[in-house]
mmCIF file of C-alpha atoms in Angstrom:
data_model
loop_
_atom_site.group_PDB
_atom_site.id
_atom_site.type_symbol
_atom_site.label_atom_id
_atom_site.label_comp_id
_atom_site.label_asym_id
_atom_site.label_seq_id
_atom_site.Cartn_x
_atom_site.Cartn_y
_atom_site.Cartn_z
ATOM 1 C CA MET K 1 98.172 81.432 182.863
ATOM 2 C CA SER K 2 98.930 84.974 184.180
ATOM 3 C CA ASP K 3 96.157 87.032 185.783
ATOM 4 C CA ASP K 4 96.356 89.719 183.264
ATOM 5 C CA PHE K 5 95.620 87.086 180.587
ATOM 6 C CA SER K 6 92.541 85.634 182.325
ATOM 7 C CA ALA K 7 91.046 88.817 183.181
ATOM 8 C CA LYS K 8 91.267 89.994 179.513
ATOM 9 C CA TYR K 9 90.518 86.971 177.770
ATOM 10 C CA THR K 10 89.276 83.840 179.734
ATOM 11 C CA ASN K 11 87.382 85.310 182.292
ATOM 12 C CA SER K 12 85.966 88.233 180.584
ATOM 13 C CA ASN K 13 82.601 86.934 180.564
ATOM 14 C CA LEU K 14 82.331 85.161 183.955
ATOM 15 C CA ALA K 15 79.354 85.873 185.759
ATOM 16 C CA LEU K 16 79.968 87.438 189.429
ATOM 17 C CA ASP K 17 77.864 84.515 190.974
ATOM 18 C CA ALA K 18 79.440 81.779 188.898
ATOM 19 C CA LEU K 19 80.043 78.437 190.782
ATOM 20 C CA PRO K 20 83.651 77.769 190.984
ATOM 21 C CA PHE K 21 85.548 74.587 189.425
ATOM 22 C CA ASP K 22 84.922 71.442 191.270
ATOM 23 C CA SER K 23 87.437 68.935 190.353
ATOM 24 C CA SER K 24 85.670 66.056 192.011
ATOM 25 C CA LEU K 25 82.324 66.965 190.240
ATOM 26 C CA PHE K 26 84.112 67.045 186.752
ATOM 27 C CA ARG K 27 85.993 64.015 187.480
ATOM 28 C CA GLY K 28 82.781 62.080 188.263
ATOM 29 C CA TRP K 29 81.437 63.142 184.933
ATOM 30 C CA ARG K 30 84.569 62.321 183.181
ATOM 31 C CA LEU K 31 84.354 58.702 184.782
ATOM 32 C CA ARG K 32 80.629 58.176 183.774
ATOM 33 C CA LEU K 33 81.468 59.337 180.175
ATOM 34 C CA GLN K 34 84.438 56.640 179.971
ATOM 35 C CA ASP K 35 81.388 54.181 179.937
ATOM 36 C CA VAL K 36 80.349 55.988 176.494
ATOM 37 C CA GLU K 37 81.354 54.338 173.454
ATOM 38 C CA PRO K 38 83.484 56.132 172.201
ATOM 39 C CA PRO K 39 84.523 57.875 175.325
ATOM 40 C CA LEU K 40 83.671 61.695 175.182
ATOM 41 C CA SER K 41 85.725 63.144 177.858
ATOM 42 C CA PRO K 42 87.169 66.191 176.117
ATOM 43 C CA GLY K 43 83.407 66.813 175.277
ATOM 44 C CA LEU K 44 83.063 68.081 178.938
ATOM 45 C CA THR K 45 84.164 71.208 177.648
ATOM 46 C CA LEU K 46 81.035 71.759 176.103
ATOM 47 C CA ALA K 47 79.255 72.340 179.582
ATOM 48 C CA VAL K 48 81.587 75.098 180.099
ATOM 49 C CA LEU K 49 81.644 77.302 177.027
ATOM 50 C CA ARG K 50 80.573 80.270 178.830
ATOM 51 C CA ARG K 51 83.471 79.383 181.544
ATOM 52 C CA GLY K 52 86.723 79.881 179.956
ATOM 53 C CA ASP K 53 88.024 79.899 183.223
ATOM 54 C CA VAL K 54 87.147 76.311 183.859
ATOM 55 C CA VAL K 55 88.796 75.050 180.780
ATOM 56 C CA PRO K 56 92.426 74.957 181.883
ATOM 57 C CA ALA K 57 91.675 73.374 184.877
ATOM 58 C CA LEU K 58 89.553 70.527 183.129
ATOM 59 C CA ILE K 59 92.320 69.846 180.545
ATOM 60 C CA GLY K 60 94.650 69.895 183.358
ATOM 61 C CA ASP K 61 92.865 67.250 185.458
ATOM 62 C CA THR K 62 91.838 65.228 182.126
ATOM 63 C CA LEU K 63 95.692 65.053 181.372
ATOM 64 C CA SER K 64 96.916 64.122 184.798
ATOM 65 C CA GLU K 65 94.779 60.947 184.579
ATOM 66 C CA GLN K 66 95.685 60.185 180.882
ATOM 67 C CA PRO K 67 99.281 61.259 180.582
ATOM 68 C CA GLY K 68 100.955 61.393 177.219
ATOM 69 C CA THR K 69 97.925 62.262 175.500
ATOM 70 C CA ASP K 70 98.454 65.851 175.171
ATOM 71 C CA ALA K 71 97.761 66.291 171.224
ATOM 72 C CA GLU K 72 94.752 64.043 171.363
ATOM 73 C CA ILE K 73 93.151 65.849 174.118
ATOM 74 C CA PHE K 74 93.902 69.145 172.595
ATOM 75 C CA SER K 75 92.729 68.006 168.968
ATOM 76 C CA SER K 76 89.415 66.643 170.532
ATOM 77 C CA VAL K 77 88.668 69.794 172.764
ATOM 78 C CA ARG K 78 89.316 72.084 169.736
ATOM 79 C CA GLU K 79 87.298 70.286 167.233
ATOM 80 C CA ALA K 80 84.409 70.191 169.799
ATOM 81 C CA ILE K 81 84.794 73.965 170.125
ATOM 82 C CA THR K 82 84.779 74.221 166.364
ATOM 83 C CA LEU K 83 81.869 72.138 166.060
ATOM 84 C CA VAL K 84 79.334 73.716 168.623
ATOM 85 C CA ALA K 85 80.214 77.314 167.753
ATOM 86 C CA PRO K 86 77.411 77.904 165.448
ATOM 87 C CA PHE K 87 74.900 76.308 167.713
ATOM 88 C CA VAL K 88 75.921 78.258 170.976
ATOM 89 C CA GLY K 89 77.455 81.208 169.393
ATOM 90 C CA LEU K 90 81.038 82.632 169.035
ATOM 91 C CA PRO K 91 80.849 84.854 172.235
ATOM 92 C CA ASN K 92 80.329 81.542 174.124
ATOM 93 C CA VAL K 93 83.154 79.635 172.729
ATOM 94 C CA MET K 94 85.762 82.363 172.877
ATOM 95 C CA PRO K 95 86.564 82.209 176.237
ATOM 96 C CA ALA K 96 86.737 78.233 175.994
ATOM 97 C CA SER K 97 89.152 78.783 173.292
ATOM 98 C CA PHE K 98 91.336 81.362 175.148
ATOM 99 C CA GLY K 99 91.360 78.716 177.851
ATOM 100 C CA VAL K 100 92.644 76.163 175.600
ATOM 101 C CA VAL K 101 95.571 78.794 174.274
ATOM 102 C CA ALA K 102 96.306 79.351 178.098
ATOM 103 C CA GLU K 103 97.060 75.653 178.822
ATOM 104 C CA LEU K 104 98.896 75.173 175.622
ATOM 105 C CA ASN K 105 101.143 77.749 176.626
ATOM 106 C CA LYS K 106 101.275 77.050 180.019
ATOM 107 C CA ARG K 107 102.660 73.301 178.937
ATOM 108 C CA GLN K 108 104.925 74.926 176.315
ATOM 109 C CA VAL K 109 103.016 72.682 173.638
ATOM 110 C CA GLN K 110 104.720 73.885 170.179
ATOM 111 C CA ASN K 111 104.356 72.700 166.472
ATOM 112 C CA LEU K 112 101.056 71.108 167.399
ATOM 113 C CA GLN K 113 99.765 69.420 164.206
ATOM 114 C CA ILE K 114 96.625 70.843 163.063
ATOM 115 C CA THR K 115 94.963 69.124 159.983
ATOM 116 C CA PRO K 116 92.554 71.922 158.474
ATOM 117 C CA ARG K 117 89.291 70.397 156.782
ATOM 118 C CA GLN K 118 89.788 69.220 153.187
ATOM 119 C CA VAL K 119 86.658 71.038 151.773
ATOM 120 C CA ASP K 120 87.489 73.592 149.165
ATOM 121 C CA ARG K 121 85.172 76.439 147.974
ATOM 122 C CA GLU K 122 84.192 74.730 144.855
ATOM 123 C CA THR K 123 82.918 71.663 146.667
ATOM 124 C CA ILE K 124 80.869 73.819 149.174
ATOM 125 C CA LYS K 125 79.261 75.584 146.138
ATOM 126 C CA LEU K 126 77.722 72.208 145.162
ATOM 127 C CA GLY K 127 74.410 72.419 146.686
ATOM 128 C CA LYS K 128 73.456 68.676 146.202
ATOM 129 C CA TRP K 129 76.624 67.675 148.637
ATOM 130 C CA TRP K 130 75.608 69.694 151.701
ATOM 131 C CA LEU K 131 71.917 69.423 151.252
ATOM 132 C CA GLU K 132 72.372 65.752 151.252
ATOM 133 C CA MET K 133 74.643 66.243 154.449
ATOM 134 C CA ASN K 134 71.637 68.090 155.873
ATOM 135 C CA ALA K 135 69.338 65.208 154.970
ATOM 136 C CA ARG K 136 71.491 62.585 156.438
ATOM 137 C CA VAL K 137 71.822 64.271 159.956
ATOM 138 C CA TYR K 138 67.931 64.905 160.000
ATOM 139 C CA ARG K 139 66.792 61.604 158.532
ATOM 140 C CA GLY K 140 63.675 60.781 160.624
ATOM 141 C CA VAL K 141 63.951 63.689 162.981
ATOM 142 C CA GLY K 142 60.699 65.105 161.661
ATOM 143 C CA ASN K 143 61.398 68.747 161.767
ATOM 144 C CA SER K 144 60.991 69.487 157.922
ATOM 145 C CA GLU K 145 58.939 72.615 158.620
ATOM 146 C CA VAL K 146 61.607 74.364 160.474
ATOM 147 C CA GLY K 147 63.990 74.046 157.486
ATOM 148 C CA MET K 148 61.055 75.369 155.059
ATOM 149 C CA MET K 149 60.077 78.094 157.418
ATOM 150 C CA ILE K 150 63.880 79.158 157.585
ATOM 151 C CA ARG K 151 64.218 78.887 153.824
ATOM 152 C CA GLU K 152 61.333 80.864 153.068
ATOM 153 C CA PHE K 153 61.853 83.664 155.454
ATOM 154 C CA PHE K 154 65.399 83.661 156.362
ATOM 155 C CA PRO K 155 67.208 82.418 152.962
ATOM 156 C CA ASP K 156 70.664 83.809 153.964
ATOM 157 C CA LEU K 157 70.514 82.167 157.349
ATOM 158 C CA SER K 158 69.336 78.705 155.679
ATOM 159 C CA PHE K 159 72.339 79.052 153.104
ATOM 160 C CA TRP K 160 74.824 79.661 155.967
ATOM 161 C CA ALA K 161 73.600 76.811 158.007
ATOM 162 C CA ASN K 162 73.385 74.285 155.263
ATOM 163 C CA THR K 163 76.957 75.235 153.646
ATOM 164 C CA THR K 164 79.054 76.079 156.783
ATOM 165 C CA ILE K 165 77.285 73.960 159.559
ATOM 166 C CA PHE K 166 76.341 70.747 157.728
ATOM 167 C CA GLY K 167 78.673 71.086 154.506
ATOM 168 C CA TYR K 168 81.926 72.388 156.178
ATOM 169 C CA LEU K 169 81.965 71.660 159.849
ATOM 170 C CA LEU K 170 79.941 68.414 160.136
ATOM 171 C CA GLY K 171 80.570 67.091 156.608
ATOM 172 C CA GLY K 172 84.265 68.119 156.628
ATOM 173 C CA GLY K 173 85.627 67.091 159.881
ATOM 174 C CA ASN K 174 88.461 64.915 160.227
ATOM 175 C CA VAL K 175 88.831 64.292 164.079
ATOM 176 C CA PHE K 176 85.286 62.749 164.847
ATOM 177 C CA PRO K 177 83.216 60.330 162.607
ATOM 178 C CA LEU K 178 79.652 62.128 161.898
ATOM 179 C CA LYS K 179 77.935 60.156 164.388
ATOM 180 C CA GLU K 180 80.252 61.106 167.373
ATOM 181 C CA ALA K 181 80.287 64.812 165.986
ATOM 182 C CA GLU K 182 76.450 64.955 166.047
ATOM 183 C CA LEU K 183 76.800 63.385 169.765
ATOM 184 C CA VAL K 184 79.073 66.470 170.797
ATOM 185 C CA VAL K 185 76.515 68.807 169.324
ATOM 186 C CA ALA K 186 73.741 67.090 170.955
ATOM 187 C CA ALA K 187 75.729 67.431 174.261
ATOM 188 C CA ALA K 188 76.231 71.106 173.785
ATOM 189 C CA ILE K 189 72.728 71.795 173.243
ATOM 190 C CA ILE K 190 71.540 69.952 176.166
ATOM 191 C CA ALA K 191 74.109 71.700 178.527
ATOM 192 C CA LEU K 192 72.895 75.083 176.967
ATOM 193 C CA GLY K 193 69.328 74.304 177.913
ATOM 194 C CA ALA K 194 67.668 74.212 174.691
ATOM 195 C CA THR K 195 64.935 71.843 175.124
ATOM 196 C CA ARG K 196 63.281 71.763 171.519
ATOM 197 C CA GLN K 197 66.927 71.592 169.773
ATOM 198 C CA ALA K 198 67.917 69.164 172.354
ATOM 199 C CA ARG K 199 65.148 66.738 171.641
ATOM 200 C CA SER K 200 65.892 67.051 167.665
ATOM 201 C CA HIS K 201 69.627 66.391 168.164
ATOM 202 C CA CYS K 202 69.011 63.518 170.387
ATOM 203 C CA LYS K 203 66.999 62.035 167.499
ATOM 204 C CA ALA K 204 69.830 62.733 164.925
ATOM 205 C CA ALA K 205 72.337 61.418 167.051
ATOM 206 C CA ILE K 206 70.428 58.016 167.492
ATOM 207 C CA GLN K 207 69.558 57.713 163.787
ATOM 208 C CA LEU K 208 73.291 58.266 162.789
ATOM 209 C CA GLY K 209 74.337 55.031 164.904
ATOM 210 C CA ASN K 210 74.666 56.315 168.509
ATOM 211 C CA SER K 211 72.943 53.955 170.984
ATOM 212 C CA PHE K 212 70.129 54.438 173.481
ATOM 213 C CA HIS K 213 72.746 53.913 176.167
ATOM 214 C CA ASN K 214 75.092 56.798 174.739
ATOM 215 C CA LEU K 215 72.466 59.072 174.661
ATOM 216 C CA ASP K 216 70.954 58.426 177.931
ATOM 217 C CA ALA K 217 74.290 58.818 179.520
ATOM 218 C CA ILE K 218 74.935 62.100 177.629
ATOM 219 C CA LEU K 219 71.217 63.440 178.583
ATOM 220 C CA GLY K 220 71.815 62.510 182.233
ATOM 221 C CA ILE K 221 75.207 64.347 182.575
ATOM 222 C CA GLY K 222 74.096 67.186 180.321
ATOM 223 C CA LYS K 223 71.183 68.010 182.509
ATOM 224 C CA GLU K 224 73.480 67.971 185.566
ATOM 225 C CA MET K 225 75.973 70.257 183.580
ATOM 226 C CA SER K 226 73.138 72.538 182.658
ATOM 227 C CA HIS K 227 71.951 72.859 186.172
ATOM 228 C CA TRP K 228 75.539 73.633 187.437
ATOM 229 C CA SER K 229 76.113 76.255 184.558
ATOM 230 C CA GLY K 230 72.770 78.106 185.362
ATOM 231 C CA HIS K 231 70.918 76.846 182.003
ATOM 232 C CA ARG K 232 68.731 74.141 183.262
ATOM 233 C CA LEU K 233 66.468 72.553 180.563
ATOM 234 C CA PRO K 234 62.985 74.218 180.938
ATOM 235 C CA GLN K 235 61.196 70.887 179.827
ATOM 236 C CA LYS K 236 61.891 67.296 179.947
ATOM 237 C CA VAL K 237 63.522 65.234 177.104
ATOM 238 C CA ASP K 238 61.658 61.926 177.063
ATOM 239 C CA LEU K 239 64.409 60.044 175.341
ATOM 240 C CA PRO K 240 62.249 56.691 175.214
ATOM 241 C CA LYS K 241 59.534 58.800 173.453
ATOM 242 C CA LEU K 242 61.919 60.514 170.997
ATOM 243 C CA VAL K 243 63.058 56.632 169.879
ATOM 244 C CA ASN K 244 59.656 55.739 169.356
ATOM 245 C CA GLU K 245 58.864 58.828 167.375
ATOM 246 C CA LEU K 246 62.049 58.471 165.245
ATOM 247 C CA GLU K 247 61.350 54.438 164.531
ATOM 248 C CA ALA K 248 57.695 55.773 163.567
ATOM 249 C CA LEU K 249 58.958 58.196 161.129
ATOM 250 C CA MET K 250 61.742 55.972 159.504
ATOM 251 C CA ASN K 251 59.700 52.709 159.289
#
């Protein structure tokens, strides 16, 4: 990756006081994530969405420990970035995307197979389908008032969220199963430092089939990541309490 490319694309949003990439720190997170089922090492990219400069080093370290998995790693990282873009914002994911491009060019990876989502416009128009996906993700989460307020006062935002986020991105994905996709989203929101949304998406991830062990691991690492990136969670996320709330609402 040339210095010109880094300055123009990958490092364009880098804060002057940003901490440098620490290979041992990120390797420790990767090792801890190997105990999560399914392993979510590529999801570490979510912690550094505002740090595109870290992405090439992160991918490089991962591939050095998992040789021969270039296509799999790139596919997972690309899908993770795509999934979380609406939740954390395009300006935050673009440097990470450019970091992926830089690493692809460095490794001279060509003819990368990219399978687009098989969701056409006519399917998106079928409101029942994407509303059912929304209901599936948030089943038992207990945030119905949020959807009601947004539908009433921000109808365009509500339509976009349901069709694009739940219908197209989460519902049409072909890299991760839905429960893993939601776990990636939850991890990104935790690393972003958004406490209220982190609680909701932890509940969503559990009710979609992720274990308490997985969420506990993601929450612990996510809090460390949010601290490292300067986006510490302002309030505690009490996972056992969230599990109890979820069980009460679903029974």
